[in-house]
DNA sequence: CGCCGAGTTGAACTGAATCAAGAAACGTGG
DNA sequence: CCACGTTTCTTGATTCAGTTCAACTCGGCG
């Protein structure tokens, strides 16, 4: 929780009362590698702030293939935003890739913080806007770059992540098969 | 402007003072087909609400190819969010595809509305969240669907847009070439 | 020791890109 | 209103990146 408070305070000040409110609506939880935080089909209204570890969200297509939407490490938020926003059952699954500590919020209660504590708003907005920017970049990269270039960028953006992830986690994030990723790795090693 | 006010009021109430403030920081503008609202490299801090017509944002890669990030029709916002958020020069170009009417805001002033009029916050947040949801869906669709399926979905989402767009606008949105799109169309017509 | 899941490698295949040429649509000026 | 040039769209042939399927290697672990 300290991590989150600290992060908020890089954007703005936060009264002790608002801090207390955040505490009161959140739960610190630790998950083991392989645990599922949100499962496809469940009704969920949770949102997680990652303070340590590594998670990913993915969906499963009609052929049973997984497609990774997001990795979340230190300081990132993760949830099924599609389900949360529409009040639908989850279409995503959120999985713990290594032992992780997260702060769990009820999404609605977290929004309601803005009524007594409007001071929280700039942080909220900043988080949403940064999220949009990263998604825009991802879409453009997917349109512009080759698979090998995308993998290179991925390694820059998540330098340590390969320790925790299976090959197919990364491949399904990049939109390629594990075999292709394996060949790209080989190609890169030879240069 | 009526359109925007109406849209805001579907989410929440809005005081006459807040309405007046929105008026005071915005300019209604009409652009002809082909006009450029934001050009790559410019310093921009504008954001547009489309009340009529059709616009698109795109970037140009190192080979000179265009990649469409977004189409905006009635009731959508469009801007270069990457540039706005980072205070960088624009990496995107925003182009008018048919005669369009937009409401232009200075992005910063639009955010500052929240200080005197926090009542505007739910609309703002709702807009951002809906934007995130649509981007998540787009990324997943790009990972899961074939080019032909994506084109089919595109036609559902933007049923009238083909009247205003060039073939390559759509192709570069779907991440394929104009030739491929042409063949997909042919394929679909034969069935 | 042998099994099992993950990663790698190979060969054949495929969807889409590229390159090139022709057809259709469009706008402009006479 | 037609003729012309330009742009866009279509079609074909070829190439290529990435997939698929299948076999093999490696490392961890009961």
PDB file of N, CA and C in Angstrom, chain A residues 27-67:
ATOM      1  N   UNK A  27      -7.677  -4.303  -0.096  1.00  0.00           N
ATOM      2  CA  UNK A  27      -7.124  -5.449   0.606  1.00  0.00           C
ATOM      3  C   UNK A  27      -5.800  -5.810  -0.043  1.00  0.00           C
ATOM      4  N   UNK A  28      -4.796  -5.953   0.761  1.00  0.00           N
ATOM      5  CA  UNK A  28      -3.511  -6.404   0.242  1.00  0.00           C
ATOM      6  C   UNK A  28      -3.545  -7.915   0.149  1.00  0.00           C
ATOM      7  N   UNK A  29      -3.174  -8.450  -0.989  1.00  0.00           N
ATOM      8  CA  UNK A  29      -3.223  -9.894  -1.166  1.00  0.00           C
ATOM      9  C   UNK A  29      -1.953 -10.389  -1.833  1.00  0.00           C
ATOM     10  N   UNK A  30      -1.600 -11.611  -1.499  1.00  0.00           N
ATOM     11  CA  UNK A  30      -0.449 -12.224  -2.143  1.00  0.00           C
ATOM     12  C   UNK A  30      -0.905 -13.493  -2.852  1.00  0.00           C
ATOM     13  N   UNK A  31      -0.482 -13.622  -4.084  1.00  0.00           N
ATOM     14  CA  UNK A  31      -0.856 -14.793  -4.876  1.00  0.00           C
ATOM     15  C   UNK A  31       0.378 -15.579  -5.267  1.00  0.00           C
ATOM     16  N   UNK A  32       0.224 -16.900  -5.304  1.00  0.00           N
ATOM     17  CA  UNK A  32       1.323 -17.763  -5.730  1.00  0.00           C
ATOM     18  C   UNK A  32       1.309 -17.890  -7.256  1.00  0.00           C
ATOM     19  N   UNK A  33       2.461 -18.241  -7.780  1.00  0.00           N
ATOM     20  CA  UNK A  33       2.591 -18.492  -9.215  1.00  0.00           C
ATOM     21  C   UNK A  33       1.493 -19.449  -9.678  1.00  0.00           C
ATOM     22  N   UNK A  34       0.830 -19.090 -10.736  1.00  0.00           N
ATOM     23  CA  UNK A  34      -0.200 -19.963 -11.279  1.00  0.00           C
ATOM     24  C   UNK A  34      -1.600 -19.677 -10.800  1.00  0.00           C
ATOM     25  N   UNK A  35      -1.750 -18.929  -9.725  1.00  0.00           N
ATOM     26  CA  UNK A  35      -3.096 -18.624  -9.229  1.00  0.00           C
ATOM     27  C   UNK A  35      -3.834 -17.694 -10.186  1.00  0.00           C
ATOM     28  N   UNK A  36      -5.162 -17.855 -10.161  1.00  0.00           N
ATOM     29  CA  UNK A  36      -6.025 -17.062 -11.041  1.00  0.00           C
ATOM     30  C   UNK A  36      -6.733 -15.998 -10.204  1.00  0.00           C
ATOM     31  N   UNK A  37      -6.603 -14.745 -10.591  1.00  0.00           N
ATOM     32  CA  UNK A  37      -7.244 -13.668  -9.839  1.00  0.00           C
ATOM     33  C   UNK A  37      -8.647 -13.405 -10.352  1.00  0.00           C
ATOM     34  N   UNK A  38      -8.795 -13.489 -11.659  1.00  0.00           N
ATOM     35  CA  UNK A  38     -10.103 -13.335 -12.278  1.00  0.00           C
ATOM     36  C   UNK A  38     -10.207 -14.425 -13.335  1.00  0.00           C
ATOM     37  N   UNK A  39     -11.351 -15.086 -13.357  1.00  0.00           N
ATOM     38  CA  UNK A  39     -11.521 -16.173 -14.324  1.00  0.00           C
ATOM     39  C   UNK A  39     -12.616 -15.805 -15.313  1.00  0.00           C
ATOM     40  N   UNK A  40     -12.387 -16.146 -16.560  1.00  0.00           N
ATOM     41  CA  UNK A  40     -13.366 -15.891 -17.617  1.00  0.00           C
ATOM     42  C   UNK A  40     -14.751 -16.369 -17.186  1.00  0.00           C
ATOM     43  N   UNK A  41     -15.757 -15.536 -17.402  1.00  0.00           N
ATOM     44  CA  UNK A  41     -17.123 -15.931 -17.081  1.00  0.00           C
ATOM     45  C   UNK A  41     -17.603 -15.445 -15.725  1.00  0.00           C
ATOM     46  N   UNK A  42     -16.662 -15.200 -14.819  1.00  0.00           N
ATOM     47  CA  UNK A  42     -17.040 -14.700 -13.496  1.00  0.00           C
ATOM     48  C   UNK A  42     -17.587 -13.277 -13.578  1.00  0.00           C
ATOM     49  N   UNK A  43     -18.440 -12.952 -12.635  1.00  0.00           N
ATOM     50  CA  UNK A  43     -18.805 -11.552 -12.474  1.00  0.00           C
ATOM     51  C   UNK A  43     -17.744 -10.890 -11.629  1.00  0.00           C
ATOM     52  N   UNK A  44     -17.127  -9.878 -12.174  1.00  0.00           N
ATOM     53  CA  UNK A  44     -16.058  -9.227 -11.437  1.00  0.00           C
ATOM     54  C   UNK A  44     -16.230  -7.730 -11.429  1.00  0.00           C
ATOM     55  N   UNK A  45     -15.805  -7.126 -10.356  1.00  0.00           N
ATOM     56  CA  UNK A  45     -15.758  -5.676 -10.283  1.00  0.00           C
ATOM     57  C   UNK A  45     -14.514  -5.281  -9.504  1.00  0.00           C
ATOM     58  N   UNK A  46     -13.469  -6.106  -9.717  1.00  0.00           N
ATOM     59  CA  UNK A  46     -12.230  -5.861  -8.989  1.00  0.00           C
ATOM     60  C   UNK A  46     -11.210  -5.219  -9.901  1.00  0.00           C
ATOM     61  N   UNK A  47     -10.337  -4.478  -9.266  1.00  0.00           N
ATOM     62  CA  UNK A  47      -9.204  -3.925  -9.993  1.00  0.00           C
ATOM     63  C   UNK A  47      -7.996  -4.048  -9.076  1.00  0.00           C
ATOM     64  N   UNK A  48      -6.869  -4.410  -9.670  1.00  0.00           N
ATOM     65  CA  UNK A  48      -5.682  -4.696  -8.867  1.00  0.00           C
ATOM     66  C   UNK A  48      -4.558  -3.718  -9.177  1.00  0.00           C
ATOM     67  N   UNK A  49      -3.911  -3.286  -8.133  1.00  0.00           N
ATOM     68  CA  UNK A  49      -2.679  -2.508  -8.273  1.00  0.00           C
ATOM     69  C   UNK A  49      -1.521  -3.418  -7.864  1.00  0.00           C
ATOM     70  N   UNK A  50      -0.583  -3.615  -8.767  1.00  0.00           N
ATOM     71  CA  UNK A  50       0.507  -4.554  -8.510  1.00  0.00           C
ATOM     72  C   UNK A  50       1.643  -3.853  -7.787  1.00  0.00           C
ATOM     73  N   UNK A  51       2.014  -4.360  -6.625  1.00  0.00           N
ATOM     74  CA  UNK A  51       3.156  -3.764  -5.922  1.00  0.00           C
ATOM     75  C   UNK A  51       4.402  -4.624  -6.067  1.00  0.00           C
ATOM     76  N   UNK A  52       4.211  -5.879  -6.409  1.00  0.00           N
ATOM     77  CA  UNK A  52       5.370  -6.758  -6.587  1.00  0.00           C
ATOM     78  C   UNK A  52       4.941  -7.989  -7.356  1.00  0.00           C
ATOM     79  N   UNK A  53       5.801  -8.461  -8.235  1.00  0.00           N
ATOM     80  CA  UNK A  53       5.510  -9.679  -8.962  1.00  0.00           C
ATOM     81  C   UNK A  53       5.159  -9.414 -10.404  1.00  0.00           C
ATOM     82  N   UNK A  54       4.384 -10.303 -10.986  1.00  0.00           N
ATOM     83  CA  UNK A  54       4.054 -10.192 -12.397  1.00  0.00           C
ATOM     84  C   UNK A  54       2.772 -10.981 -12.699  1.00  0.00           C
ATOM     85  N   UNK A  55       1.834 -10.288 -13.333  1.00  0.00           N
ATOM     86  CA  UNK A  55       0.560 -10.900 -13.714  1.00  0.00           C
ATOM     87  C   UNK A  55       0.352 -10.710 -15.211  1.00  0.00           C
ATOM     88  N   UNK A  56      -0.607 -11.464 -15.744  1.00  0.00           N
ATOM     89  CA  UNK A  56      -1.010 -11.176 -17.119  1.00  0.00           C
ATOM     90  C   UNK A  56      -2.504 -11.405 -17.269  1.00  0.00           C
ATOM     91  N   UNK A  57      -3.100 -10.684 -18.215  1.00  0.00           N
ATOM     92  CA  UNK A  57      -4.500 -10.912 -18.563  1.00  0.00           C
ATOM     93  C   UNK A  57      -4.555 -11.449 -19.983  1.00  0.00           C
ATOM     94  N   UNK A  58      -5.437 -12.402 -20.191  1.00  0.00           N
ATOM     95  CA  UNK A  58      -5.535 -12.989 -21.539  1.00  0.00           C
ATOM     96  C   UNK A  58      -6.950 -13.460 -21.787  1.00  0.00           C
ATOM     97  N   UNK A  59      -7.275 -13.652 -23.051  1.00  0.00           N
ATOM     98  CA  UNK A  59      -8.555 -14.250 -23.394  1.00  0.00           C
ATOM     99  C   UNK A  59      -8.301 -15.509 -24.211  1.00  0.00           C
ATOM    100  N   UNK A  60      -9.309 -16.341 -24.287  1.00  0.00           N
ATOM    101  CA  UNK A  60      -9.191 -17.609 -25.006  1.00  0.00           C
ATOM    102  C   UNK A  60     -10.156 -17.559 -26.183  1.00  0.00           C
ATOM    103  N   UNK A  61      -9.641 -17.796 -27.382  1.00  0.00           N
ATOM    104  CA  UNK A  61     -10.516 -17.701 -28.556  1.00  0.00           C
ATOM    105  C   UNK A  61     -11.263 -19.018 -28.787  1.00  0.00           C
ATOM    106  N   UNK A  62     -12.069 -19.045 -29.834  1.00  0.00           N
ATOM    107  CA  UNK A  62     -12.942 -20.201 -30.064  1.00  0.00           C
ATOM    108  C   UNK A  62     -12.151 -21.468 -30.387  1.00  0.00           C
ATOM    109  N   UNK A  63     -10.884 -21.329 -30.779  1.00  0.00           N
ATOM    110  CA  UNK A  63     -10.050 -22.505 -31.012  1.00  0.00           C
ATOM    111  C   UNK A  63      -9.251 -22.904 -29.772  1.00  0.00           C
ATOM    112  N   UNK A  64      -9.514 -22.220 -28.670  1.00  0.00           N
ATOM    113  CA  UNK A  64      -8.818 -22.570 -27.436  1.00  0.00           C
ATOM    114  C   UNK A  64      -7.467 -21.901 -27.277  1.00  0.00           C
ATOM    115  N   UNK A  65      -7.131 -21.021 -28.198  1.00  0.00           N
ATOM    116  CA  UNK A  65      -5.830 -20.345 -28.103  1.00  0.00           C
ATOM    117  C   UNK A  65      -5.888 -19.151 -27.176  1.00  0.00           C
ATOM    118  N   UNK A  66      -4.823 -18.977 -26.423  1.00  0.00           N
ATOM    119  CA  UNK A  66      -4.745 -17.831 -25.527  1.00  0.00           C
ATOM    120  C   UNK A  66      -4.136 -16.620 -26.234  1.00  0.00           C
ATOM    121  N   UNK A  67      -4.641 -15.446 -25.871  1.00  0.00           N
ATOM    122  CA  UNK A  67      -4.098 -14.203 -26.415  1.00  0.00           C
ATOM    123  C   UNK A  67      -3.879 -13.243 -25.261  1.00  0.00           C
TER     124      UNK A  67
END
